């Protein structure tokens, strides 16, 4: 009985104890984000601006807790973005302020619906500091893509064939109906005298 009470106490108190003293080290961002109609989503990587001073790096990861893929990385020196030496997995655009860095991922498809996490690494001056964010679930709906040019030559033979078939079926239906109605009228005109 006492063991069960200790387990319940641990379950109820662990989240509160885990957040004590950790507020300055965690990133704040939405837990669920939906992409817009162009397949773009913005993830906010918040951090304490006093902890990040001269040089830092922001990396966006995709996947599960145990298996992640680097989506894109940006390096900042004196709050200016430095060119990345890595090839990004997606097209990313970074914007920054003193309290956060936002990452806009572009050209996403339905298959890119996944969990993403943002990590900030302070590289200079020492001591090095890693600030991990919370997982953000990004939902990408079917992106509406408008065709840029219409190929009319490809569909023209099919259109002509189906239009001709429809016209022939209409002509056949009308002629069968006319023949049937004339035949029916001739049968009704015949008079037979039955009084004899």
PDB file of C-alpha atoms in Angstrom:
ATOM      1  CA  UNK A   1       0.000   0.000   0.000  1.00  0.00           C
ATOM      2  CA  UNK A   2       2.793   2.381   0.892  1.00  0.00           C
ATOM      3  CA  UNK A   3       4.654   1.472  -2.292  1.00  0.00           C
ATOM      4  CA  UNK A   4       1.563   2.385  -4.340  1.00  0.00           C
ATOM      5  CA  UNK A   5       1.300   5.720  -2.502  1.00  0.00           C
ATOM      6  CA  UNK A   6       4.979   6.434  -3.259  1.00  0.00           C
ATOM      7  CA  UNK A   7       4.419   5.656  -6.932  1.00  0.00           C
ATOM      8  CA  UNK A   8       1.464   8.065  -7.075  1.00  0.00           C
ATOM      9  CA  UNK A   9       3.460  10.721  -5.255  1.00  0.00           C
ATOM     10  CA  UNK A  10       6.293  10.318  -7.785  1.00  0.00           C
ATOM     11  CA  UNK A  11       3.892  10.492 -10.755  1.00  0.00           C
ATOM     12  CA  UNK A  12       2.218  13.647  -9.455  1.00  0.00           C
ATOM     13  CA  UNK A  13       5.344  15.472  -8.292  1.00  0.00           C
ATOM     14  CA  UNK A  14       7.859  14.550 -10.994  1.00  0.00           C
ATOM     15  CA  UNK A  15       6.625  17.111 -13.603  1.00  0.00           C
ATOM     16  CA  UNK A  16       6.825  19.921 -11.050  1.00  0.00           C
ATOM     17  CA  UNK A  17      10.308  18.902  -9.876  1.00  0.00           C
ATOM     18  CA  UNK A  18      11.536  18.485 -13.459  1.00  0.00           C
ATOM     19  CA  UNK A  19      10.570  22.057 -14.344  1.00  0.00           C
ATOM     20  CA  UNK A  20      12.247  23.636 -11.308  1.00  0.00           C
ATOM     21  CA  UNK A  21      15.375  25.469 -12.338  1.00  0.00           C
ATOM     22  CA  UNK A  22      14.965  24.386 -15.948  1.00  0.00           C
ATOM     23  CA  UNK A  23      12.883  27.256 -17.266  1.00  0.00           C
ATOM     24  CA  UNK A  24      15.867  29.198 -18.573  1.00  0.00           C
ATOM     25  CA  UNK A  25      17.229  26.170 -20.443  1.00  0.00           C
ATOM     26  CA  UNK A  26      14.112  25.084 -22.325  1.00  0.00           C
ATOM     27  CA  UNK A  27      12.849  26.436 -25.607  1.00  0.00           C
ATOM     28  CA  UNK A  28       9.256  27.534 -25.821  1.00  0.00           C
ATOM     29  CA  UNK A  29       7.214  26.890 -28.932  1.00  0.00           C
ATOM     30  CA  UNK A  30       3.790  25.632 -29.923  1.00  0.00           C
ATOM     31  CA  UNK A  31       3.098  21.942 -29.537  1.00  0.00           C
ATOM     32  CA  UNK A  32       1.021  21.624 -32.744  1.00  0.00           C
ATOM     33  CA  UNK A  33       1.463  23.639 -35.964  1.00  0.00           C
ATOM     34  CA  UNK A  34      -0.425  23.361 -39.260  1.00  0.00           C
ATOM     35  CA  UNK A  35       1.196  24.278 -42.575  1.00  0.00           C
ATOM     36  CA  UNK A  36      -0.452  26.898 -44.778  1.00  0.00           C
ATOM     37  CA  UNK A  37      -1.827  26.243 -48.281  1.00  0.00           C
ATOM     38  CA  UNK A  38       1.642  26.713 -49.848  1.00  0.00           C
ATOM     39  CA  UNK A  39       3.214  24.015 -47.661  1.00  0.00           C
ATOM     40  CA  UNK A  40       5.029  26.428 -45.336  1.00  0.00           C
ATOM     41  CA  UNK A  41       5.234  26.138 -41.572  1.00  0.00           C
ATOM     42  CA  UNK A  42       6.973  28.363 -39.013  1.00  0.00           C
ATOM     43  CA  UNK A  43       8.456  26.891 -35.842  1.00  0.00           C
ATOM     44  CA  UNK A  44       9.498  29.249 -33.062  1.00  0.00           C
ATOM     45  CA  UNK A  45      12.723  28.425 -31.189  1.00  0.00           C
ATOM     46  CA  UNK A  46      12.560  30.541 -28.064  1.00  0.00           C
ATOM     47  CA  UNK A  47      15.447  30.967 -25.654  1.00  0.00           C
ATOM     48  CA  UNK A  48      16.782  33.285 -23.003  1.00  0.00           C
ATOM     49  CA  UNK A  49      18.587  36.075 -24.890  1.00  0.00           C
ATOM     50  CA  UNK A  50      20.973  36.784 -22.015  1.00  0.00           C
ATOM     51  CA  UNK A  51      22.378  33.237 -22.215  1.00  0.00           C
ATOM     52  CA  UNK A  52      23.106  33.481 -25.945  1.00  0.00           C
ATOM     53  CA  UNK A  53      25.755  36.132 -26.471  1.00  0.00           C
ATOM     54  CA  UNK A  54      28.090  36.176 -29.453  1.00  0.00           C
ATOM     55  CA  UNK A  55      28.057  32.934 -31.417  1.00  0.00           C
ATOM     56  CA  UNK A  56      25.452  30.201 -31.487  1.00  0.00           C
ATOM     57  CA  UNK A  57      23.917  27.662 -33.808  1.00  0.00           C
ATOM     58  CA  UNK A  58      20.260  26.723 -34.272  1.00  0.00           C
ATOM     59  CA  UNK A  59      19.462  23.237 -35.588  1.00  0.00           C
ATOM     60  CA  UNK A  60      16.029  21.883 -36.481  1.00  0.00           C
ATOM     61  CA  UNK A  61      15.569  18.117 -36.186  1.00  0.00           C
ATOM     62  CA  UNK A  62      12.812  15.858 -37.508  1.00  0.00           C
ATOM     63  CA  UNK A  63      11.794  12.409 -36.269  1.00  0.00           C
ATOM     64  CA  UNK A  64      11.410  10.527 -33.024  1.00  0.00           C
ATOM     65  CA  UNK A  65      13.187  10.925 -29.719  1.00  0.00           C
ATOM     66  CA  UNK A  66      15.654   8.129 -30.511  1.00  0.00           C
ATOM     67  CA  UNK A  67      16.097   8.679 -34.270  1.00  0.00           C
ATOM     68  CA  UNK A  68      16.317  12.218 -35.592  1.00  0.00           C
ATOM     69  CA  UNK A  69      17.265  13.764 -38.924  1.00  0.00           C
ATOM     70  CA  UNK A  70      18.816  17.215 -39.261  1.00  0.00           C
ATOM     71  CA  UNK A  71      16.411  19.358 -41.290  1.00  0.00           C
ATOM     72  CA  UNK A  72      18.460  22.568 -41.398  1.00  0.00           C
ATOM     73  CA  UNK A  73      21.113  24.457 -39.439  1.00  0.00           C
ATOM     74  CA  UNK A  74      21.936  28.154 -39.119  1.00  0.00           C
ATOM     75  CA  UNK A  75      25.013  29.726 -37.539  1.00  0.00           C
ATOM     76  CA  UNK A  76      24.798  33.150 -35.890  1.00  0.00           C
ATOM     77  CA  UNK A  77      27.721  35.423 -35.078  1.00  0.00           C
ATOM     78  CA  UNK A  78      26.918  38.744 -33.360  1.00  0.00           C
ATOM     79  CA  UNK A  79      23.265  38.183 -34.325  1.00  0.00           C
ATOM     80  CA  UNK A  80      23.981  37.936 -38.056  1.00  0.00           C
ATOM     81  CA  UNK A  81      23.340  34.712 -39.960  1.00  0.00           C
ATOM     82  CA  UNK A  82      26.478  33.035 -41.302  1.00  0.00           C
ATOM     83  CA  UNK A  83      26.325  30.720 -44.316  1.00  0.00           C
ATOM     84  CA  UNK A  84      25.872  27.069 -43.429  1.00  0.00           C
ATOM     85  CA  UNK A  85      28.373  24.486 -44.645  1.00  0.00           C
ATOM     86  CA  UNK A  86      25.781  21.694 -44.483  1.00  0.00           C
ATOM     87  CA  UNK A  87      23.216  20.922 -47.153  1.00  0.00           C
ATOM     88  CA  UNK A  88      19.761  21.424 -45.657  1.00  0.00           C
ATOM     89  CA  UNK A  89      17.160  18.703 -46.071  1.00  0.00           C
ATOM     90  CA  UNK A  90      14.420  21.272 -46.754  1.00  0.00           C
ATOM     91  CA  UNK A  91      14.326  24.909 -47.782  1.00  0.00           C
ATOM     92  CA  UNK A  92      14.553  26.794 -44.480  1.00  0.00           C
ATOM     93  CA  UNK A  93      14.482  30.487 -43.715  1.00  0.00           C
ATOM     94  CA  UNK A  94      15.705  31.767 -40.341  1.00  0.00           C
ATOM     95  CA  UNK A  95      14.574  35.001 -38.667  1.00  0.00           C
ATOM     96  CA  UNK A  96      15.855  36.143 -35.321  1.00  0.00           C
ATOM     97  CA  UNK A  97      15.255  38.599 -32.509  1.00  0.00           C
ATOM     98  CA  UNK A  98      16.762  38.950 -29.036  1.00  0.00           C
ATOM     99  CA  UNK A  99      14.319  36.430 -27.547  1.00  0.00           C
ATOM    100  CA  UNK A 100      13.837  33.818 -30.283  1.00  0.00           C
ATOM    101  CA  UNK A 101      14.701  32.447 -33.685  1.00  0.00           C
ATOM    102  CA  UNK A 102      11.902  31.378 -36.005  1.00  0.00           C
ATOM    103  CA  UNK A 103      12.441  28.754 -38.676  1.00  0.00           C
ATOM    104  CA  UNK A 104      10.156  28.730 -41.722  1.00  0.00           C
ATOM    105  CA  UNK A 105      10.240  25.438 -43.612  1.00  0.00           C
ATOM    106  CA  UNK A 106       9.021  25.703 -47.219  1.00  0.00           C
ATOM    107  CA  UNK A 107       7.711  23.297 -49.867  1.00  0.00           C
ATOM    108  CA  UNK A 108       6.418  20.644 -47.453  1.00  0.00           C
ATOM    109  CA  UNK A 109       4.163  17.794 -48.568  1.00  0.00           C
ATOM    110  CA  UNK A 110       1.769  15.496 -46.728  1.00  0.00           C
ATOM    111  CA  UNK A 111       4.590  12.987 -46.171  1.00  0.00           C
ATOM    112  CA  UNK A 112       6.473  15.661 -44.165  1.00  0.00           C
ATOM    113  CA  UNK A 113       3.886  15.580 -41.365  1.00  0.00           C
ATOM    114  CA  UNK A 114       6.103  14.687 -38.422  1.00  0.00           C
ATOM    115  CA  UNK A 115       7.599  15.785 -35.105  1.00  0.00           C
ATOM    116  CA  UNK A 116      10.217  18.547 -35.132  1.00  0.00           C
ATOM    117  CA  UNK A 117      12.476  19.875 -32.377  1.00  0.00           C
ATOM    118  CA  UNK A 118      14.654  22.966 -32.258  1.00  0.00           C
ATOM    119  CA  UNK A 119      18.031  22.956 -30.472  1.00  0.00           C
ATOM    120  CA  UNK A 120      20.220  25.985 -29.799  1.00  0.00           C
ATOM    121  CA  UNK A 121      23.930  25.539 -29.091  1.00  0.00           C
ATOM    122  CA  UNK A 122      25.935  28.418 -27.613  1.00  0.00           C
ATOM    123  CA  UNK A 123      29.461  28.117 -29.037  1.00  0.00           C
ATOM    124  CA  UNK A 124      31.193  31.305 -27.867  1.00  0.00           C
ATOM    125  CA  UNK A 125      32.071  32.528 -25.266  1.00  0.00           C
ATOM    126  CA  UNK A 126      32.484  29.448 -23.090  1.00  0.00           C
ATOM    127  CA  UNK A 127      30.881  27.667 -21.303  1.00  0.00           C
ATOM    128  CA  UNK A 128      29.067  25.820 -24.076  1.00  0.00           C
ATOM    129  CA  UNK A 129      25.355  25.533 -23.543  1.00  0.00           C
ATOM    130  CA  UNK A 130      22.707  23.485 -25.322  1.00  0.00           C
ATOM    131  CA  UNK A 131      19.088  24.585 -25.118  1.00  0.00           C
ATOM    132  CA  UNK A 132      16.631  21.941 -26.272  1.00  0.00           C
ATOM    133  CA  UNK A 133      13.069  22.746 -27.109  1.00  0.00           C
ATOM    134  CA  UNK A 134       9.884  20.764 -26.933  1.00  0.00           C
ATOM    135  CA  UNK A 135       8.717  18.546 -29.750  1.00  0.00           C
ATOM    136  CA  UNK A 136       6.388  20.291 -32.193  1.00  0.00           C
ATOM    137  CA  UNK A 137       3.978  18.206 -34.208  1.00  0.00           C
ATOM    138  CA  UNK A 138       3.723  19.691 -37.685  1.00  0.00           C
ATOM    139  CA  UNK A 139       0.688  18.752 -39.777  1.00  0.00           C
ATOM    140  CA  UNK A 140       0.837  19.297 -43.531  1.00  0.00           C
ATOM    141  CA  UNK A 141      -2.445  19.028 -45.396  1.00  0.00           C
ATOM    142  CA  UNK A 142      -2.678  18.361 -49.131  1.00  0.00           C
ATOM    143  CA  UNK A 143      -1.000  21.339 -50.802  1.00  0.00           C
ATOM    144  CA  UNK A 144      -2.987  22.913 -53.635  1.00  0.00           C
ATOM    145  CA  UNK A 145      -0.710  23.141 -56.641  1.00  0.00           C
ATOM    146  CA  UNK A 146      -2.037  25.031 -59.638  1.00  0.00           C
ATOM    147  CA  UNK A 147      -0.838  23.769 -63.013  1.00  0.00           C
ATOM    148  CA  UNK A 148       1.439  26.228 -64.756  1.00  0.00           C
ATOM    149  CA  UNK A 149       0.613  25.253 -68.326  1.00  0.00           C
ATOM    150  CA  UNK A 150      -2.205  23.202 -69.782  1.00  0.00           C
ATOM    151  CA  UNK A 151      -1.405  20.647 -72.450  1.00  0.00           C
ATOM    152  CA  UNK A 152      -4.422  20.789 -74.761  1.00  0.00           C
ATOM    153  CA  UNK A 153      -2.884  18.667 -77.531  1.00  0.00           C
ATOM    154  CA  UNK A 154      -2.724  15.586 -75.298  1.00  0.00           C
ATOM    155  CA  UNK A 155      -6.443  15.549 -74.411  1.00  0.00           C
ATOM    156  CA  UNK A 156      -7.837  16.613 -77.813  1.00  0.00           C
ATOM    157  CA  UNK A 157      -8.161  13.101 -79.387  1.00  0.00           C
ATOM    158  CA  UNK A 158      -9.927  11.719 -76.303  1.00  0.00           C
ATOM    159  CA  UNK A 159     -12.314  14.659 -76.230  1.00  0.00           C
ATOM    160  CA  UNK A 160     -13.211  14.195 -79.911  1.00  0.00           C
ATOM    161  CA  UNK A 161     -13.796  10.454 -79.454  1.00  0.00           C
ATOM    162  CA  UNK A 162     -16.037  10.861 -76.392  1.00  0.00           C
ATOM    163  CA  UNK A 163     -17.993  13.724 -77.962  1.00  0.00           C
ATOM    164  CA  UNK A 164     -18.589  11.650 -81.130  1.00  0.00           C
ATOM    165  CA  UNK A 165     -19.748   8.646 -79.090  1.00  0.00           C
ATOM    166  CA  UNK A 166     -22.119  10.818 -77.066  1.00  0.00           C
ATOM    167  CA  UNK A 167     -23.579  12.336 -80.259  1.00  0.00           C
ATOM    168  CA  UNK A 168     -24.075   8.895 -81.847  1.00  0.00           C
ATOM    169  CA  UNK A 169     -25.799   7.562 -78.728  1.00  0.00           C
ATOM    170  CA  UNK A 170     -28.089  10.600 -78.649  1.00  0.00           C
ATOM    171  CA  UNK A 171     -28.962  10.194 -82.357  1.00  0.00           C
ATOM    172  CA  UNK A 172     -29.621   6.462 -81.869  1.00  0.00           C
ATOM    173  CA  UNK A 173     -31.888   7.104 -78.854  1.00  0.00           C
ATOM    174  CA  UNK A 174     -33.903   9.770 -80.674  1.00  0.00           C
ATOM    175  CA  UNK A 175     -34.361   7.629 -83.818  1.00  0.00           C
ATOM    176  CA  UNK A 176     -35.459   4.550 -81.810  1.00  0.00           C
ATOM    177  CA  UNK A 177     -37.957   6.699 -79.911  1.00  0.00           C
ATOM    178  CA  UNK A 178     -39.377   8.219 -83.141  1.00  0.00           C
ATOM    179  CA  UNK A 179     -39.720   4.795 -84.819  1.00  0.00           C
ATOM    180  CA  UNK A 180     -41.414   3.360 -81.733  1.00  0.00           C
ATOM    181  CA  UNK A 181     -43.875   6.270 -81.492  1.00  0.00           C
ATOM    182  CA  UNK A 182     -44.812   6.061 -85.233  1.00  0.00           C
ATOM    183  CA  UNK A 183     -45.347   2.316 -84.980  1.00  0.00           C
ATOM    184  CA  UNK A 184     -47.523   2.763 -81.908  1.00  0.00           C
ATOM    185  CA  UNK A 185     -49.615   5.436 -83.686  1.00  0.00           C
ATOM    186  CA  UNK A 186     -50.212   3.128 -86.705  1.00  0.00           C
ATOM    187  CA  UNK A 187     -51.435   0.338 -84.448  1.00  0.00           C
ATOM    188  CA  UNK A 188     -53.880   2.686 -82.701  1.00  0.00           C
ATOM    189  CA  UNK A 189     -55.350   3.926 -86.063  1.00  0.00           C
ATOM    190  CA  UNK A 190     -56.537   0.530 -87.240  1.00  0.00           C
ATOM    191  CA  UNK A 191     -60.296   0.246 -86.744  1.00  0.00           C
ATOM    192  CA  UNK A 192     -61.940  -3.111 -86.608  1.00  0.00           C
ATOM    193  CA  UNK A 193     -65.725  -3.365 -86.657  1.00  0.00           C
ATOM    194  CA  UNK A 194     -66.731  -5.986 -84.184  1.00  0.00           C
ATOM    195  CA  UNK A 195     -70.565  -5.550 -84.374  1.00  0.00           C
ATOM    196  CA  UNK A 196     -71.350  -7.916 -87.152  1.00  0.00           C
TER     197      UNK A 196
END
